[in-house]
Amino acid sequence: MSRLLLTLKAVPAIGVDCSPLTPARLAGMSSAAIAAIELQSGNRRLPAGELFDIAGEPGDTLVIRNACSKLDRIGACMNGGTLDVEGDVGAFLGAGLVSGTIRVSGGAGAFAATGMLAGTLHVCGSVGDFLGAAIAGDKQGMLGGRVIVDGDAGDRVGDHLRRGIILVGGNAGDYCASRMLAGTIAVRGKVGALPGYAMKRGTLLLAGAAELPATFNDCGSHELMFLRLFARHLASVDSAAASFAPRGERVRRFVGDRANGGLGEILVTA
Amino acid sequence: MIINGVAIDETFAEAFGMRATRLIITAANLRWAHHAANAATGFATSVIGCGAEAGIERELSPDETPDGRPGVSVLVFAVSGKELAKQVERRVGQCVLTSPTSAVFSGCDGEEKIALGKNLRYFGDGYQISKLFGNRRYWRVPVMDGEFVCEETTGVVKAVGGGNFLVLAASQMQALLACEAAIDTMRKLPGVVMPFPGGVVRSGSKVGSKYKALSASTNDAFCPTLRGIGNSELSPETGAVLEIVIDGITEADIRQAMRAGMQAVCSIGAGGGIQRITAGNYGGKLGKYHFHLREILA
């Protein structure tokens, strides 16, 4: 399988929009053509060849090495293939991802996976605020697919989440699952203040006791069989996802946010 | 052709194209999976009067079901995709949704899809919850013992209905014992159901009737009590005839089941009172599929 390597030469002074660098777009292009692709950086357009050393053969897999937090919109609207990033990345990682797999060995900035439609996004480090959340003006956040964050996530994870699965291995910040419309979020660590704030529908699965808003009503402890389907689905994705499978089916179910008539659920495993 | 003293007629069973789906019904244990499946496949012997033909295909171990619980797979057949959709919704809604601890999933990936939980979810009165895992959507409907979980749709496949063979024996009990042996063997095979009670039918029919309102009536040529009148097909030694009807996902499934069933009957043989095996057809002009008995047993 052919593989294209883009190695960042030096950390850019300001952010660079890397959204044109996707496996499908670069497939079949010559190194010279790839080097000539212009990337927006502030009010300038920089040729990709000025920022990256280009090696290998474009194809199904694109590898970005030496990445840093100045590289924004990596894998945005990507449609197919695999994008492997070595290092940290900036904001809007995988925004509007249509299909394919993005793996980041470091951390990511704000608004990762916003507007994502399908595919898989795996961040081995931590991510900033608004993971899978809607950008200002949008009514819906992430629309499908799977996001796995091994580290921590910032505030507002899944704000306005419409569909899809977000798995956070570490802690999540304040307002986790706020204004959530549907979908599933699982947090293995702790969550900050007011999880499920203004939540309408969907599921927030927490691994341990948390301080919930007073506007979530306790519906008691139950064995929910669908958690078995969830666990089996995660196991079918990959080992990283499988590690988020809830142990057992007994959870305490809280429904809210009743302050706005919401029927979302926060499930707390024992 | 004579096998173990049993004459195999030079004839064929005539079968028809149908639409089918497979449902996987699970529960806390096999007992309750069977309760749900038995109810859902009840009154489903013939499309003529029941709208569907259905039966339990086999039991499933926990590692074969989507939710890891014990279950059974059920096959439902109907004359069209539209009728199948109606029957599945009605049967699952009244018989599976209502059964304690049950859940129901699609067991069939046909291109055409029909609703499974898609409309039943409204029973949840707004409290139902959708979960999309991969490309499968499930509905969680709150019920009094917890949640009823069902998949949104199930696939429809082209199938074959009406494979059959008739067992002619010296007495009613000998015919019945031979058919029981055949059914015990056939039920071990995948892809088929024998939709009549216990898999066996005693009221084989012919097309038409002297009464205008009826489209089918008793198969008088095979009724032993009418042997002396008109066009009887029975010899003086035949005391009873029973039929086994088979619906299958593919032609090959039916062929395999007919072969296994007829072999079981023949293994009882003339010593057990079995005289002859024949099959029901309509002259070969109505059904797309012809199952020639001697070819199958060759």
Short mmCIF file of C-alpha atoms in Angstrom, two decimals, chain A residues 146 163 165 182-184 201-203 224-226 228-230 232-233 253 263 265 267, chain B residues 62 65-69 103 105 126-129 131-134 137-138 140 147 149:
data_model
loop_
_atom_site.label_atom_id
_atom_site.label_comp_id
_atom_site.label_asym_id
_atom_site.label_seq_id
_atom_site.Cartn_x
_atom_site.Cartn_y
_atom_site.Cartn_z
CA ARG A 146 -16.56 7.56 16.61
CA ARG A 163 -25.21 11.53 16.67
CA ILE A 165 -19.98 8.07 19.94
CA ALA A 182 -28.59 12.43 20.81
CA GLY A 183 -25.64 10.08 20.60
CA THR A 184 -23.44 8.55 23.27
CA ARG A 201 -31.63 13.45 24.60
CA GLY A 202 -28.73 11.04 24.33
CA THR A 203 -26.61 9.11 26.79
CA LEU A 224 -29.84 -2.14 30.82
CA MET A 225 -29.36 -4.75 28.14
CA PHE A 226 -28.49 -2.20 25.47
CA ARG A 228 -24.25 -5.17 26.08
CA LEU A 229 -24.92 -4.11 22.48
CA PHE A 230 -22.79 -1.03 23.09
CA ARG A 232 -20.09 -5.54 21.60
CA HIS A 233 -20.06 -2.68 19.12
CA ARG A 253 -30.04 6.13 35.62
CA LEU A 263 -35.06 13.28 28.43
CA GLU A 265 -29.80 10.14 30.48
CA LEU A 267 -25.83 6.46 33.41
CA PRO B 62 -25.56 -16.83 23.71
CA THR B 65 -27.00 -13.65 19.38
CA PRO B 66 -26.38 -9.89 19.17
CA ASP B 67 -26.98 -9.35 22.89
CA GLY B 68 -25.21 -12.44 24.18
CA ARG B 69 -28.37 -13.98 25.61
CA ALA B 103 -35.53 -8.47 22.57
CA PHE B 105 -33.01 -8.36 16.12
CA GLY B 126 -41.98 9.65 23.49
CA TYR B 127 -39.81 7.93 26.10
CA GLN B 128 -38.27 5.59 23.52
CA ILE B 129 -34.55 6.01 22.88
CA LYS B 131 -29.13 4.03 19.69
CA LEU B 132 -27.08 3.84 16.50
CA PHE B 133 -24.14 1.46 16.89
CA GLY B 134 -22.20 1.07 13.64
CA ARG B 137 -30.09 1.31 14.82
CA TYR B 138 -31.73 -0.04 17.92
CA ARG B 140 -35.07 1.07 23.58
CA GLU B 147 -36.63 -1.97 28.40
CA VAL B 149 -34.77 -3.52 22.80
#
